[in-house]
PDB file of C-alpha atoms in Angstrom:
ATOM      1  CA  MET A   1      22.989 -45.537 -28.595  1.00 69.00           C
ATOM      2  CA  PRO A   2      25.927 -43.199 -28.809  1.00 76.00           C
ATOM      3  CA  PRO A   3      26.569 -40.585 -26.140  1.00 80.00           C
ATOM      4  CA  ASP A   4      25.358 -37.068 -26.847  1.00 85.00           C
ATOM      5  CA  PRO A   5      27.350 -35.699 -29.784  1.00 88.00           C
ATOM      6  CA  THR A   6      30.317 -33.380 -29.413  1.00 88.00           C
ATOM      7  CA  ASP A   7      30.139 -30.013 -31.207  1.00 92.00           C
ATOM      8  CA  GLU A   8      32.062 -31.441 -34.158  1.00 90.00           C
ATOM      9  CA  GLU A   9      29.823 -34.518 -34.360  1.00 90.00           C
ATOM     10  CA  TRP A  10      26.705 -32.385 -34.143  1.00 91.00           C
ATOM     11  CA  GLU A  11      27.876 -30.287 -37.096  1.00 91.00           C
ATOM     12  CA  ALA A  12      28.391 -33.523 -39.063  1.00 90.00           C
ATOM     13  CA  VAL A  13      24.848 -34.662 -38.134  1.00 91.00           C
ATOM     14  CA  LEU A  14      23.408 -31.316 -39.272  1.00 89.00           C
ATOM     15  CA  ALA A  15      25.342 -31.460 -42.547  1.00 88.00           C
ATOM     16  CA  MET A  16      24.041 -34.966 -43.190  1.00 87.00           C
ATOM     17  CA  LEU A  17      20.476 -33.952 -42.341  1.00 88.00           C
ATOM     18  CA  ARG A  18      20.620 -30.874 -44.572  1.00 85.00           C
ATOM     19  CA  GLY A  19      21.672 -33.045 -47.486  1.00 82.00           C
ATOM     20  CA  PHE A  20      19.297 -35.848 -46.615  1.00 77.00           C
ATOM     21  CA  LEU A  21      16.269 -33.580 -46.170  1.00 77.00           C
ATOM     22  CA  SER A  22      17.197 -31.228 -49.016  1.00 71.00           C
ATOM     23  CA  GLY A  23      13.636 -30.438 -50.153  1.00 67.00           C
ATOM     24  CA  ASN A  24      12.378 -29.727 -46.634  1.00 58.00           C
ATOM     25  CA  SER A  25      15.636 -28.379 -45.277  1.00 59.00           C
ATOM     26  CA  LYS A  26      14.757 -24.751 -44.633  1.00 64.00           C
ATOM     27  CA  LYS A  27      11.368 -25.484 -43.102  1.00 68.00           C
ATOM     28  CA  HIS A  28      12.723 -28.357 -41.047  1.00 72.00           C
ATOM     29  CA  PHE A  29      15.570 -26.389 -39.483  1.00 74.00           C
ATOM     30  CA  ILE A  30      13.540 -23.306 -38.595  1.00 76.00           C
ATOM     31  CA  SER A  31      12.200 -24.138 -35.173  1.00 80.00           C
ATOM     32  CA  LYS A  32      11.507 -22.391 -31.919  1.00 87.00           C
ATOM     33  CA  TYR A  33      12.988 -25.464 -30.225  1.00 89.00           C
ATOM     34  CA  ASP A  34      16.680 -26.289 -29.970  1.00 90.00           C
ATOM     35  CA  ILE A  35      17.119 -29.192 -32.381  1.00 91.00           C
ATOM     36  CA  ARG A  36      20.323 -30.362 -30.707  1.00 92.00           C
ATOM     37  CA  LEU A  37      18.614 -30.401 -27.325  1.00 94.00           C
ATOM     38  CA  GLN A  38      15.728 -32.356 -28.839  1.00 93.00           C
ATOM     39  CA  PHE A  39      18.201 -34.827 -30.355  1.00 92.00           C
ATOM     40  CA  SER A  40      19.820 -35.348 -26.945  1.00 93.00           C
ATOM     41  CA  GLY A  41      16.335 -36.034 -25.576  1.00 94.00           C
ATOM     42  CA  MET A  42      15.696 -38.596 -28.318  1.00 92.00           C
ATOM     43  CA  LEU A  43      18.917 -40.396 -27.436  1.00 90.00           C
ATOM     44  CA  HIS A  44      18.054 -40.283 -23.732  1.00 91.00           C
ATOM     45  CA  ARG A  45      14.639 -41.827 -24.414  1.00 91.00           C
ATOM     46  CA  LEU A  46      16.137 -44.665 -26.452  1.00 87.00           C
ATOM     47  CA  ARG A  47      18.956 -45.309 -23.967  1.00 84.00           C
ATOM     48  CA  ASN A  48      16.518 -45.577 -21.080  1.00 86.00           C
ATOM     49  CA  GLY A  49      13.604 -47.321 -22.796  1.00 86.00           C
ATOM     50  CA  LEU A  50      11.158 -44.545 -21.993  1.00 88.00           C
ATOM     51  CA  SER A  51       7.850 -44.015 -23.703  1.00 89.00           C
ATOM     52  CA  TRP A  52       7.156 -40.480 -24.841  1.00 90.00           C
ATOM     53  CA  ALA A  53       4.693 -40.133 -21.953  1.00 90.00           C
ATOM     54  CA  GLU A  54       7.506 -40.919 -19.487  1.00 90.00           C
ATOM     55  CA  MET A  55       9.895 -38.298 -20.884  1.00 91.00           C
ATOM     56  CA  PRO A  56      10.765 -35.418 -18.570  1.00 90.00           C
ATOM     57  CA  LEU A  57      10.537 -31.910 -20.016  1.00 92.00           C
ATOM     58  CA  THR A  58      14.314 -31.460 -19.640  1.00 91.00           C
ATOM     59  CA  TRP A  59      14.703 -31.416 -23.432  1.00 90.00           C
ATOM     60  CA  GLY A  60      11.682 -29.253 -24.166  1.00 91.00           C
ATOM     61  CA  PRO A  61       8.097 -30.047 -25.154  1.00 93.00           C
ATOM     62  CA  ILE A  62       7.657 -33.724 -25.933  1.00 93.00           C
ATOM     63  CA  ASN A  63       5.313 -33.618 -28.927  1.00 93.00           C
ATOM     64  CA  PRO A  64       7.585 -31.510 -31.196  1.00 92.00           C
ATOM     65  CA  MET A  65      10.520 -33.788 -30.283  1.00 92.00           C
ATOM     66  CA  ARG A  66       8.448 -36.896 -31.016  1.00 93.00           C
ATOM     67  CA  GLU A  67       7.276 -35.458 -34.343  1.00 91.00           C
ATOM     68  CA  ARG A  68      10.841 -34.562 -35.348  1.00 90.00           C
ATOM     69  CA  GLN A  69      12.142 -38.047 -34.559  1.00 91.00           C
ATOM     70  CA  LEU A  70       9.226 -39.630 -36.415  1.00 90.00           C
ATOM     71  CA  PHE A  71       9.945 -37.378 -39.411  1.00 88.00           C
ATOM     72  CA  TRP A  72      13.588 -38.483 -39.406  1.00 88.00           C
ATOM     73  CA  TRP A  73      12.555 -42.148 -39.118  1.00 88.00           C
ATOM     74  CA  LYS A  74      10.063 -41.931 -41.966  1.00 87.00           C
ATOM     75  CA  ARG A  75      12.622 -40.267 -44.245  1.00 84.00           C
ATOM     76  CA  GLY A  76      15.227 -42.908 -43.393  1.00 87.00           C
ATOM     77  CA  ALA A  77      17.548 -40.368 -41.795  1.00 87.00           C
ATOM     78  CA  TRP A  78      17.864 -42.050 -38.376  1.00 86.00           C
ATOM     79  CA  PRO A  79      20.184 -44.877 -39.535  1.00 86.00           C
ATOM     80  CA  GLU A  80      22.274 -42.270 -41.353  1.00 86.00           C
ATOM     81  CA  ILE A  81      22.548 -40.203 -38.167  1.00 87.00           C
ATOM     82  CA  MET A  82      23.730 -43.276 -36.266  1.00 85.00           C
ATOM     83  CA  ALA A  83      26.285 -43.954 -39.023  1.00 84.00           C
ATOM     84  CA  VAL A  84      27.606 -40.369 -38.809  1.00 84.00           C
ATOM     85  CA  LEU A  85      27.990 -40.809 -35.051  1.00 83.00           C
ATOM     86  CA  ALA A  86      29.597 -44.238 -35.563  1.00 78.00           C
ATOM     87  CA  ALA A  87      27.051 -45.574 -33.104  1.00 63.00           C
ATOM     88  CA  ASP A  88      28.052 -49.158 -33.816  1.00 56.00           C
ATOM     89  CA  ARG A  89      31.699 -48.507 -32.914  1.00 61.00           C
ATOM     90  CA  ARG A  90      31.442 -46.060 -30.008  1.00 56.00           C
ATOM     91  CA  GLY A  91      31.204 -46.731 -26.325  1.00 54.00           C
ATOM     92  CA  GLY A  92      27.659 -45.466 -25.782  1.00 51.00           C
ATOM     93  CA  VAL A  93      24.893 -47.394 -24.152  1.00 48.00           C
ATOM     94  CA  ALA A  94      22.838 -50.058 -25.884  1.00 47.00           C
ATOM     95  CA  ALA A  95      19.335 -48.995 -26.772  1.00 47.00           C
ATOM     96  CA  CYS A  96      16.928 -50.299 -24.194  1.00 42.00           C
ATOM     97  CA  ARG A  97      14.695 -52.918 -25.755  1.00 48.00           C
ATOM     98  CA  HIS A  98      11.510 -54.138 -24.190  1.00 49.00           C
ATOM     99  CA  ALA A  99       8.054 -54.990 -25.368  1.00 49.00           C
ATOM    100  CA  MET A 100       6.283 -51.864 -26.532  1.00 52.00           C
ATOM    101  CA  LEU A 101       2.883 -53.075 -25.348  1.00 52.00           C
ATOM    102  CA  PRO A 102       2.164 -54.666 -22.007  1.00 54.00           C
ATOM    103  CA  GLN A 103       0.695 -58.156 -21.987  1.00 57.00           C
ATOM    104  CA  LEU A 104      -3.065 -58.105 -22.249  1.00 57.00           C
ATOM    105  CA  ALA A 105      -5.153 -60.199 -19.899  1.00 60.00           C
ATOM    106  CA  VAL A 106      -8.896 -60.335 -20.374  1.00 62.00           C
ATOM    107  CA  THR A 107     -11.099 -61.514 -17.562  1.00 64.00           C
ATOM    108  CA  ILE A 108     -14.700 -62.333 -18.347  1.00 63.00           C
ATOM    109  CA  GLN A 109     -17.549 -63.344 -16.156  1.00 66.00           C
ATOM    110  CA  PRO A 110     -19.896 -65.728 -17.936  1.00 64.00           C
ATOM    111  CA  GLY A 111     -23.480 -64.896 -17.223  1.00 63.00           C
ATOM    112  CA  ALA A 112     -22.772 -61.192 -16.641  1.00 62.00           C
ATOM    113  CA  GLY A 113     -25.082 -60.255 -19.491  1.00 64.00           C
ATOM    114  CA  LEU A 114     -22.667 -60.761 -22.387  1.00 62.00           C
ATOM    115  CA  PRO A 115     -22.674 -63.813 -24.630  1.00 61.00           C
ATOM    116  CA  VAL A 116     -19.421 -65.717 -24.160  1.00 58.00           C
ATOM    117  CA  GLN A 117     -17.915 -68.300 -26.435  1.00 59.00           C
ATOM    118  CA  MET A 118     -14.664 -70.068 -25.603  1.00 57.00           C
ATOM    119  CA  HIS A 119     -12.590 -71.574 -28.371  1.00 55.00           C
ATOM    120  CA  SER A 120      -9.319 -73.461 -28.298  1.00 52.00           C
ATOM    121  CA  GLU A 121      -7.668 -74.222 -31.617  1.00 53.00           C
ATOM    122  CA  ALA A 122      -5.123 -76.390 -29.849  1.00 49.00           C
ATOM    123  CA  PHE A 123      -7.820 -78.813 -28.670  1.00 47.00           C
ATOM    124  CA  GLY A 124     -10.445 -78.126 -31.338  1.00 52.00           C
ATOM    125  CA  VAL A 125     -12.987 -77.267 -28.669  1.00 48.00           C
ATOM    126  CA  THR A 126     -15.688 -74.632 -28.808  1.00 51.00           C
ATOM    127  CA  LYS A 127     -17.812 -74.196 -25.733  1.00 51.00           C
ATOM    128  CA  THR A 128     -20.681 -71.852 -24.943  1.00 53.00           C
ATOM    129  CA  PRO A 129     -21.404 -71.831 -21.201  1.00 52.00           C
TER     130      PRO A 129
END
């Protein structure tokens, strides 16, 4: 992830977005939230591997920021933004990557009132206690 953009870089990002989101441009850029501040929050989240629930309110309300980033992703603008910022060639910090979902462990108690069937494809065994 690149560092937060300079003023010049931010203007280049906005120009790219205006062209990229041409049909929705006016509506998209009229916001009661500071889009640049939201963008800095998006970068912070990706740099630090935070979920939206873990985001501090430093960059404003979380849901509008999340919706804006999702909108950019769905329209394919995010890779273009990273290209404008030369994210692959700048010093920045690598995006934090970790499993999005925690491992799931299920504990059952046979005989607790629920029918239980155990199956192992590896051994071809099906067992009902």
